[in-house]
Coordinates of C-alpha atoms and ligand atoms in Angstrom, one line a residue:
M2 CA -13.9 -17.1 33.6
T3 CA -10.2 -16.7 34.3
E4 CA -9.5 -14.6 37.3
C5 CA -7.1 -11.8 36.8
V6 CA -4.7 -13.1 39.4
Y7 CA -1.8 -11.1 38.2
F8 CA -3.6 -7.8 39.3
A9 CA -3.5 -8.7 42.9
S10 CA 0.1 -10.0 43.0
Y11 CA 1.2 -7.1 40.9
L12 CA -0.5 -4.4 43.0
N13 CA 1.2 -5.7 46.1
Q14 CA 4.6 -5.2 44.6
P15 CA 6.6 -2.1 45.9
A16 CA 7.9 -1.8 42.3
M17 CA 4.5 -0.6 41.1
D18 CA 5.3 2.8 42.6
A19 CA 8.6 3.0 40.9
I20 CA 8.9 4.8 37.6
V21 CA 11.2 2.3 35.9
I22 CA 10.1 -1.2 35.2
S23 CA 12.4 -3.2 37.3
E24 CA 14.0 -6.5 36.3
Q25 CA 11.9 -8.4 38.8
E26 CA 8.8 -6.8 37.3
L27 CA 9.9 -7.5 33.9
N28 CA 10.5 -11.1 34.7
Q29 CA 7.0 -11.3 36.0
L30 CA 5.5 -9.7 32.9
R31 CA 7.5 -12.1 30.7
Q32 CA 6.2 -15.0 32.8
E33 CA 2.7 -13.8 32.1
T34 CA 3.3 -13.9 28.4
A35 CA 3.8 -17.5 27.2
G36 CA 5.2 -16.4 23.8
T37 CA 8.3 -14.7 25.4
A38 CA 9.7 -18.1 26.3
N39 CA 9.7 -19.3 22.6
I40 CA 10.8 -16.5 20.6
I41 CA 12.4 -13.1 20.4
H42 CA 9.5 -10.9 19.3
F43 CA 10.4 -7.6 17.6
N44 CA 7.2 -7.5 15.6
N45 CA 5.1 -5.5 18.0
A46 CA 4.2 -3.0 15.3
G47 CA 2.6 -6.0 13.4
A48 CA 1.0 -7.7 16.4
S49 CA 2.4 -7.9 20.0
L50 CA 2.4 -11.1 22.0
P51 CA -0.8 -11.0 24.1
P52 CA -0.6 -11.5 28.0
D53 CA -1.9 -15.0 29.0
V54 CA -4.8 -13.4 30.8
V55 CA -6.0 -11.9 27.5
V56 CA -5.8 -15.2 25.7
D57 CA -7.5 -17.0 28.5
T58 CA -10.4 -14.4 28.7
V59 CA -11.1 -14.9 25.0
V60 CA -10.9 -18.8 25.0
D61 CA -12.8 -19.1 28.3
Y62 CA -15.6 -16.9 26.9
L63 CA -15.8 -18.8 23.6
K64 CA -16.1 -22.1 25.5
E65 CA -18.8 -20.7 27.8
E66 CA -20.8 -19.4 24.7
A67 CA -20.6 -22.9 23.2
L68 CA -21.9 -24.6 26.3
A69 CA -24.5 -21.9 27.4
G70 CA -25.4 -20.0 24.3
G71 CA -24.2 -16.8 22.7
Y72 CA -27.0 -14.5 23.9
E73 CA -27.1 -16.0 27.3
T74 CA -23.3 -15.6 27.9
E75 CA -23.5 -12.1 26.7
Y76 CA -26.1 -11.3 29.1
K77 CA -24.2 -12.9 31.9
Y78 CA -21.1 -10.8 31.0
R79 CA -22.9 -7.7 30.0
E80 CA -21.2 -5.6 32.8
Q81 CA -17.7 -6.9 31.9
L82 CA -18.4 -6.1 28.2
A83 CA -19.5 -2.7 29.2
D84 CA -16.2 -2.3 31.2
T85 CA -14.3 -2.6 27.8
Y86 CA -15.7 0.8 26.9
T87 CA -14.8 2.2 30.4
A88 CA -11.2 0.9 29.9
I89 CA -10.9 2.5 26.4
A90 CA -12.2 5.8 27.7
R91 CA -9.7 5.7 30.5
L92 CA -6.8 4.8 28.2
I93 CA -7.5 7.8 25.9
N94 CA -9.2 10.2 28.5
A95 CA -12.5 10.1 26.7
E96 CA -16.0 9.5 27.9
Q97 CA -17.6 6.0 27.3
D98 CA -20.2 7.4 25.0
E99 CA -17.5 8.7 22.6
I100 CA -16.2 5.1 21.8
A101 CA -17.3 2.7 19.1
I102 CA -15.6 -0.7 19.1
V103 CA -14.8 -2.1 15.6
E104 CA -12.6 -4.8 14.3
N105 CA -9.5 -2.8 13.3
A106 CA -8.0 0.7 12.8
S107 CA -8.9 0.9 9.1
T108 CA -12.5 0.4 9.8
A109 CA -12.4 3.1 12.4
W110 CA -10.4 5.5 10.2
C111 CA -12.7 4.9 7.2
M112 CA -15.9 5.4 9.4
A113 CA -14.5 8.8 10.5
F114 CA -13.1 10.0 7.1
N115 CA -15.9 8.7 4.9
G116 CA -18.6 9.9 7.3
I117 CA -17.6 13.5 6.8
D118 CA -19.8 15.5 4.6
F119 CA -17.3 16.6 2.1
I120 CA -18.3 18.8 -0.9
A121 CA -16.2 19.5 -4.0
G122 CA -13.4 21.9 -3.3
D123 CA -13.0 21.0 0.4
E124 CA -9.4 20.6 1.3
V125 CA -7.7 18.0 3.6
I126 CA -4.3 18.6 5.1
T127 CA -2.1 15.8 6.0
S128 CA 1.5 14.6 6.5
E129 CA 3.9 12.2 4.8
M130 CA 3.3 9.5 7.5
E131 CA -0.1 8.5 6.4
Y132 CA -0.9 4.8 6.3
V133 CA -2.1 3.1 3.0
T134 CA -5.8 2.9 4.1
N135 CA -5.8 6.6 4.7
I136 CA -4.0 7.3 1.4
I137 CA -6.6 5.2 -0.4
G138 CA -9.3 7.1 1.3
F139 CA -7.8 10.4 0.2
V140 CA -7.4 9.4 -3.4
N141 CA -10.9 8.0 -3.5
A142 CA -12.4 11.2 -2.1
E143 CA -10.3 13.3 -4.5
K144 CA -11.7 11.3 -7.4
N145 CA -15.2 10.8 -6.4
R146 CA -15.9 13.8 -4.1
G147 CA -13.7 16.5 -5.7
I148 CA -11.7 17.2 -2.5
K149 CA -8.1 18.4 -2.6
I150 CA -5.2 16.9 -0.4
K151 CA -2.5 19.1 0.8
L152 CA 0.7 17.3 2.1
I153 CA 3.0 18.9 4.5
P154 CA 6.3 17.0 4.0
N155 CA 8.8 16.7 6.9
D156 CA 12.2 18.3 6.4
E157 CA 15.3 16.3 5.9
N158 CA 15.7 15.8 9.7
G159 CA 12.2 14.5 10.1
N160 CA 10.7 17.8 11.6
F161 CA 7.0 18.5 10.8
S162 CA 6.6 22.2 10.1
L163 CA 3.8 23.9 12.0
A164 CA 4.4 27.1 10.2
E165 CA 3.8 25.2 6.9
L166 CA 0.6 23.8 8.3
E167 CA -0.6 27.3 9.3
N168 CA 0.3 28.5 5.7
A169 CA -1.7 25.6 4.1
I170 CA -4.9 26.3 5.9
S171 CA -7.5 28.1 3.8
P172 CA -11.3 28.7 4.3
K173 CA -11.7 25.5 2.4
T174 CA -9.8 23.3 4.9
K175 CA -12.4 20.9 6.1
L176 CA -10.1 18.3 7.9
I177 CA -6.6 17.8 9.2
A178 CA -5.9 14.0 9.1
I179 CA -2.6 12.9 10.7
T180 CA -1.0 9.6 11.5
H181 CA 0.9 10.0 14.7
I182 CA 3.3 7.1 14.3
A183 CA 3.8 5.7 10.8
S184 CA 3.9 2.1 10.0
T185 CA 7.5 2.0 8.5
T186 CA 9.7 4.5 10.2
G187 CA 10.3 5.5 13.9
G188 CA 9.6 9.2 13.9
M189 CA 6.5 10.8 15.4
I190 CA 4.3 13.7 14.3
P191 CA 3.6 16.4 16.9
I192 CA -0.1 15.7 17.2
V193 CA -0.7 18.0 20.2
E194 CA 0.8 21.1 18.6
I195 CA -1.2 20.3 15.3
G196 CA -4.4 19.9 17.5
K197 CA -3.9 23.4 18.8
I198 CA -3.7 24.8 15.3
A199 CA -6.7 22.6 14.1
N200 CA -8.8 24.0 17.2
K201 CA -7.7 27.5 16.7
H202 CA -9.0 27.4 13.1
N203 CA -12.0 25.3 14.0
I204 CA -11.1 22.6 11.6
L205 CA -12.1 18.9 12.1
Y206 CA -9.0 16.8 13.4
L207 CA -8.7 13.2 12.7
V208 CA -5.7 11.2 14.4
D209 CA -4.5 7.7 13.3
A210 CA -3.2 6.5 16.7
C211 CA -3.0 2.9 15.5
Q212 CA 0.8 2.4 16.4
S213 CA 0.5 4.8 19.4
A214 CA -2.2 3.3 21.7
G215 CA -0.4 1.1 24.3
Q216 CA 3.0 2.5 23.4
V217 CA 2.6 6.2 24.1
P218 CA 0.3 8.1 26.4
V219 CA -2.7 9.1 24.2
D220 CA -5.1 11.8 25.7
V221 CA -7.7 13.0 23.3
K222 CA -8.3 16.1 25.4
E223 CA -4.7 17.0 25.2
I224 CA -4.5 16.1 21.5
G225 CA -7.7 18.2 20.9
C226 CA -8.8 15.7 18.2
D227 CA -12.3 15.1 17.1
M228 CA -11.8 11.6 15.9
L229 CA -9.0 9.0 16.7
S230 CA -8.6 5.5 15.3
V231 CA -6.9 2.6 17.0
T232 CA -6.2 -1.1 16.5
G233 CA -5.9 -3.6 19.3
R234 CA -3.4 -6.1 18.3
K235 CA -0.3 -3.9 18.1
Y236 CA 1.0 -2.0 21.1
L237 CA -2.2 -2.7 23.2
R238 CA -1.5 -6.5 23.1
A239 CA -5.1 -7.2 22.4
P240 CA -6.3 -10.1 20.2
R241 CA -6.3 -9.7 16.4
G242 CA -9.6 -8.3 15.0
T243 CA -10.1 -5.6 17.6
G244 CA -10.0 -1.8 17.4
F245 CA -12.0 1.3 18.3
L246 CA -12.9 4.8 17.0
F247 CA -13.2 7.8 19.3
V248 CA -15.6 10.4 18.1
K249 CA -16.0 13.5 20.3
K250 CA -19.5 14.0 21.5
E251 CA -20.1 17.3 19.8
V252 CA -18.9 15.9 16.5
Q253 CA -20.9 12.8 16.4
D254 CA -23.8 14.4 14.6
K255 CA -21.5 15.7 11.9
L256 CA -20.5 12.3 10.8
K257 CA -22.7 10.1 8.7
P258 CA -22.5 6.4 9.8
L259 CA -21.6 4.2 6.7
F260 CA -23.5 1.1 7.9
M261 CA -26.6 1.1 10.1
D262 CA -28.7 -1.6 11.8
G263 CA -31.3 -1.8 14.6
F264 CA -28.5 -1.3 17.1
S265 CA -27.0 1.9 15.6
A266 CA -30.5 3.2 14.9
P267 CA -32.8 1.7 17.5
D268 CA -35.8 4.1 16.8
V269 CA -37.0 3.0 13.5
K270 CA -40.4 3.8 11.8
L271 CA -41.3 3.3 8.1
A272 CA -41.0 7.1 7.7
G273 CA -37.6 7.4 9.2
F274 CA -35.2 6.4 11.9
N275 CA -33.2 8.0 14.7
L276 CA -29.5 7.1 15.4
R277 CA -28.4 6.2 18.9
N278 CA -27.2 9.1 21.0
D279 CA -23.7 8.0 21.4
A280 CA -20.7 6.8 19.3
R281 CA -22.0 3.3 19.2
R282 CA -24.0 4.5 16.2
F283 CA -20.8 3.7 14.3
E284 CA -21.0 0.0 15.5
L285 CA -23.3 -2.7 14.2
Y286 CA -25.1 -5.2 16.6
E287 CA -23.2 -8.3 15.8
K288 CA -19.6 -8.4 17.0
N289 CA -17.2 -10.8 18.6
R290 CA -18.0 -10.6 22.2
A291 CA -15.0 -12.7 23.2
L292 CA -12.6 -10.4 21.5
T293 CA -14.3 -7.3 23.0
L294 CA -13.6 -8.8 26.4
G295 CA -10.0 -9.6 25.5
L296 CA -9.6 -6.0 24.3
G297 CA -10.8 -4.8 27.6
K298 CA -8.4 -7.1 29.6
A299 CA -5.5 -6.0 27.4
I300 CA -6.2 -2.4 28.1
E301 CA -6.6 -2.9 31.9
Y302 CA -3.3 -4.9 31.8
A303 CA -1.6 -1.9 30.1
L304 CA -3.2 0.6 32.4
T305 CA -2.2 -1.4 35.5
I306 CA 1.5 -1.2 34.3
G307 CA 1.1 2.4 33.4
I308 CA 1.3 3.9 30.0
D309 CA 4.1 6.4 31.1
R310 CA 6.1 3.5 32.4
I311 CA 5.6 1.5 29.2
W312 CA 6.6 4.4 27.0
Q313 CA 9.7 5.0 29.1
R314 CA 10.9 1.4 28.6
V315 CA 10.0 1.3 25.0
Q316 CA 12.1 4.4 24.2
L317 CA 14.9 3.0 26.3
L318 CA 15.0 -0.3 24.3
A319 CA 14.4 1.4 20.9
T320 CA 17.3 3.9 21.6
A321 CA 19.6 1.0 22.5
L322 CA 18.6 -0.9 19.4
R323 CA 19.1 2.0 17.1
A324 CA 22.6 2.9 18.7
E325 CA 23.8 -0.7 18.3
L326 CA 22.5 -0.9 14.6
T327 CA 24.0 2.4 13.8
D328 CA 27.4 1.0 14.9
I329 CA 27.1 -1.9 12.5
D330 CA 28.9 -1.5 9.2
G331 CA 26.4 -2.2 6.3
I332 CA 23.3 -1.3 8.3
T333 CA 21.5 2.0 7.7
V334 CA 18.8 3.1 10.2
H335 CA 15.8 5.1 8.6
D336 CA 14.2 6.7 11.6
F337 CA 14.1 10.5 11.7
G338 CA 12.8 13.4 13.7
P339 CA 13.2 14.8 17.1
E340 CA 11.0 12.2 18.9
Q341 CA 11.3 8.5 18.0
C342 CA 9.2 5.6 19.1
G343 CA 9.5 1.7 19.5
I344 CA 9.5 1.2 15.7
V345 CA 13.2 0.8 14.5
T346 CA 13.6 0.6 10.8
F347 CA 16.8 -0.2 8.8
T348 CA 18.2 -1.6 5.7
V349 CA 21.1 -4.0 5.3
S350 CA 23.5 -3.4 2.4
G351 CA 23.3 -6.0 -0.3
L352 CA 20.3 -7.8 1.2
D353 CA 16.6 -7.5 0.6
A354 CA 14.5 -6.9 3.8
A355 CA 12.7 -10.1 3.2
Q356 CA 16.1 -12.0 3.2
V357 CA 17.0 -10.4 6.5
K358 CA 13.5 -11.2 8.0
N359 CA 13.7 -14.9 6.8
H360 CA 17.4 -15.2 8.2
L361 CA 16.3 -13.9 11.6
A362 CA 13.1 -16.1 11.6
Q363 CA 15.4 -19.1 11.4
K364 CA 17.0 -17.9 14.6
H365 CA 13.6 -17.5 16.3
I366 CA 13.7 -13.8 16.0
N367 CA 10.6 -12.0 14.7
V368 CA 10.9 -8.8 12.7
S369 CA 8.8 -7.7 9.7
V370 CA 9.3 -6.2 6.4
G371 CA 8.0 -2.5 6.1
K372 CA 6.7 -2.2 2.5
A373 CA 6.6 1.1 0.4
I374 CA 2.8 0.6 0.0
S375 CA 2.3 1.1 3.8
T376 CA 3.6 4.6 4.0
L377 CA 3.8 5.6 0.3
Y378 CA 4.6 9.4 0.6
F379 CA 7.5 8.8 3.0
M380 CA 8.9 5.8 1.3
N381 CA 8.7 7.2 -2.2
K382 CA 10.3 10.4 -1.0
N383 CA 13.3 8.5 0.5
N384 CA 13.5 6.0 -2.4
L385 CA 12.8 3.0 -0.2
T386 CA 11.1 0.0 -1.6
N387 CA 11.2 -1.9 1.7
V388 CA 12.9 -1.7 5.2
V389 CA 13.4 -4.2 8.1
R390 CA 11.3 -3.2 10.9
A391 CA 12.2 -4.3 14.4
S392 CA 9.6 -2.9 16.8
V393 CA 10.3 -3.2 20.5
H394 CA 7.8 -3.5 23.4
Y395 CA 8.4 -3.1 27.0
Y396 CA 8.6 -7.0 27.5
N397 CA 11.6 -7.1 25.3
T398 CA 15.0 -7.3 26.9
E399 CA 18.5 -5.8 26.4
Q400 CA 19.7 -9.4 25.9
E401 CA 17.3 -9.8 23.0
I402 CA 18.7 -6.6 21.5
N403 CA 22.2 -7.9 21.8
T404 CA 21.1 -11.2 20.2
I405 CA 19.4 -9.6 17.1
C406 CA 22.4 -7.3 16.6
D407 CA 24.8 -10.4 16.9
E408 CA 22.7 -12.3 14.3
L409 CA 22.8 -9.3 12.0
R410 CA 26.6 -8.9 12.4
A411 CA 26.9 -12.7 11.6
L412 CA 24.6 -12.4 8.5
L413 CA 26.7 -9.5 7.2
K414 CA 29.9 -11.6 7.4
Q415 CA 28.4 -14.4 5.4
Ligands
PLP513 C1 -0.2 3.8 11.1 C2 -1.2 2.7 10.8 N1 -2.4 3.1 10.7 C3 -3.4 2.2 10.4 C4 -3.1 0.9 10.3 C5 -4.2 -0.1 10.0 O1 -4.5 -0.9 11.1 P1 -5.5 -2.2 10.8 O2 -4.6 -3.2 10.1 O3 -5.8 -2.6 12.2 O4 -6.6 -1.7 10.0 C6 -1.8 0.4 10.4 C7 -1.5 -1.0 10.3 O5 -0.4 -1.4 10.3 C8 -0.8 1.3 10.8 O6 0.4 1.0 11.0

């Protein structure tokens, strides 16, 4: 297997103690990410460029599986595979037995939401930032389980109202389900303050941290959430097809697993079965071991840099990009709220977001199109059918920001 050489060299650098990611450190991080030499990647909210060590870990493992056998390789790497749970637990300040590894955030969220024992009349409170998977879950449960969804819209400045949340709570409120960072706008929802209210009223609290993990410090104890869903490929820089679900120990018995096999329920008799005594009851036996290792490596990589430092640089770059875009005639930025993240969204007058994306792709700049379907409440409210989404990560540079803005200015002149 590939040695994690960068850790040693990295830890010896005095810059590690510094808060700000230095230019020297940034160069090293970029050297450790092959993709940064080829393209300007502002699609980190889609899927980030993985560090080389993550790619090598996955490829080497797959090769070893092919030569030695899948079960045999798993046995050899059983400790490293277990380390992925440890890394996730460290990342979000949870316990290992509160983590289930799944293939994406949608699976994680659906496991949590659909596992709740809703009865007709139960109420779920949410915000306008919800992702499409979650909205489908709400609509489905409204139709088939008789629950009611209560939406707390942000005000015109993008502020979430904690007072309105308090007002919306009733004896029937079973769940508060909140997306921390939406897919198609840069604002953030105050999940810690919401958690305090959820806990005060003893209401289950589910957080979609799909765009947050790897970008922003995420601490489940500070948030006070019962369940949290995450994907690997976005800000964590893990391989595609990875994700995880956190379920607080005390809440695990309140959720019904949607799928079960001999791994999730190892104590089986013909008269009945017992589930595992940890969150892996929400996993099935068969999963991609190579990707699990890759996820672990990506998280270790992020933790070695430090999530605080990553967050600081992401904010710095996003603020610079927003400021420069705002200065360009013909561009409107669509990020609201007191706190904003690395997702920068905008429209270009007279051009569809797909045209802008395609133009930039020709210049080797990756952005994506944020579609209405992804964040339906928010996009409908703001009459947006789509937006250009340029999502920065710490490995992006100020020079890259200048380049994309130069290209947009040139496009507007055409
Ligand atoms: C806020 C949010 N939640 C959930 C998801 C779903 O993640 P996945 O595609 O890993 O299921 C996304 C994907 O873009 C997202 O942006």
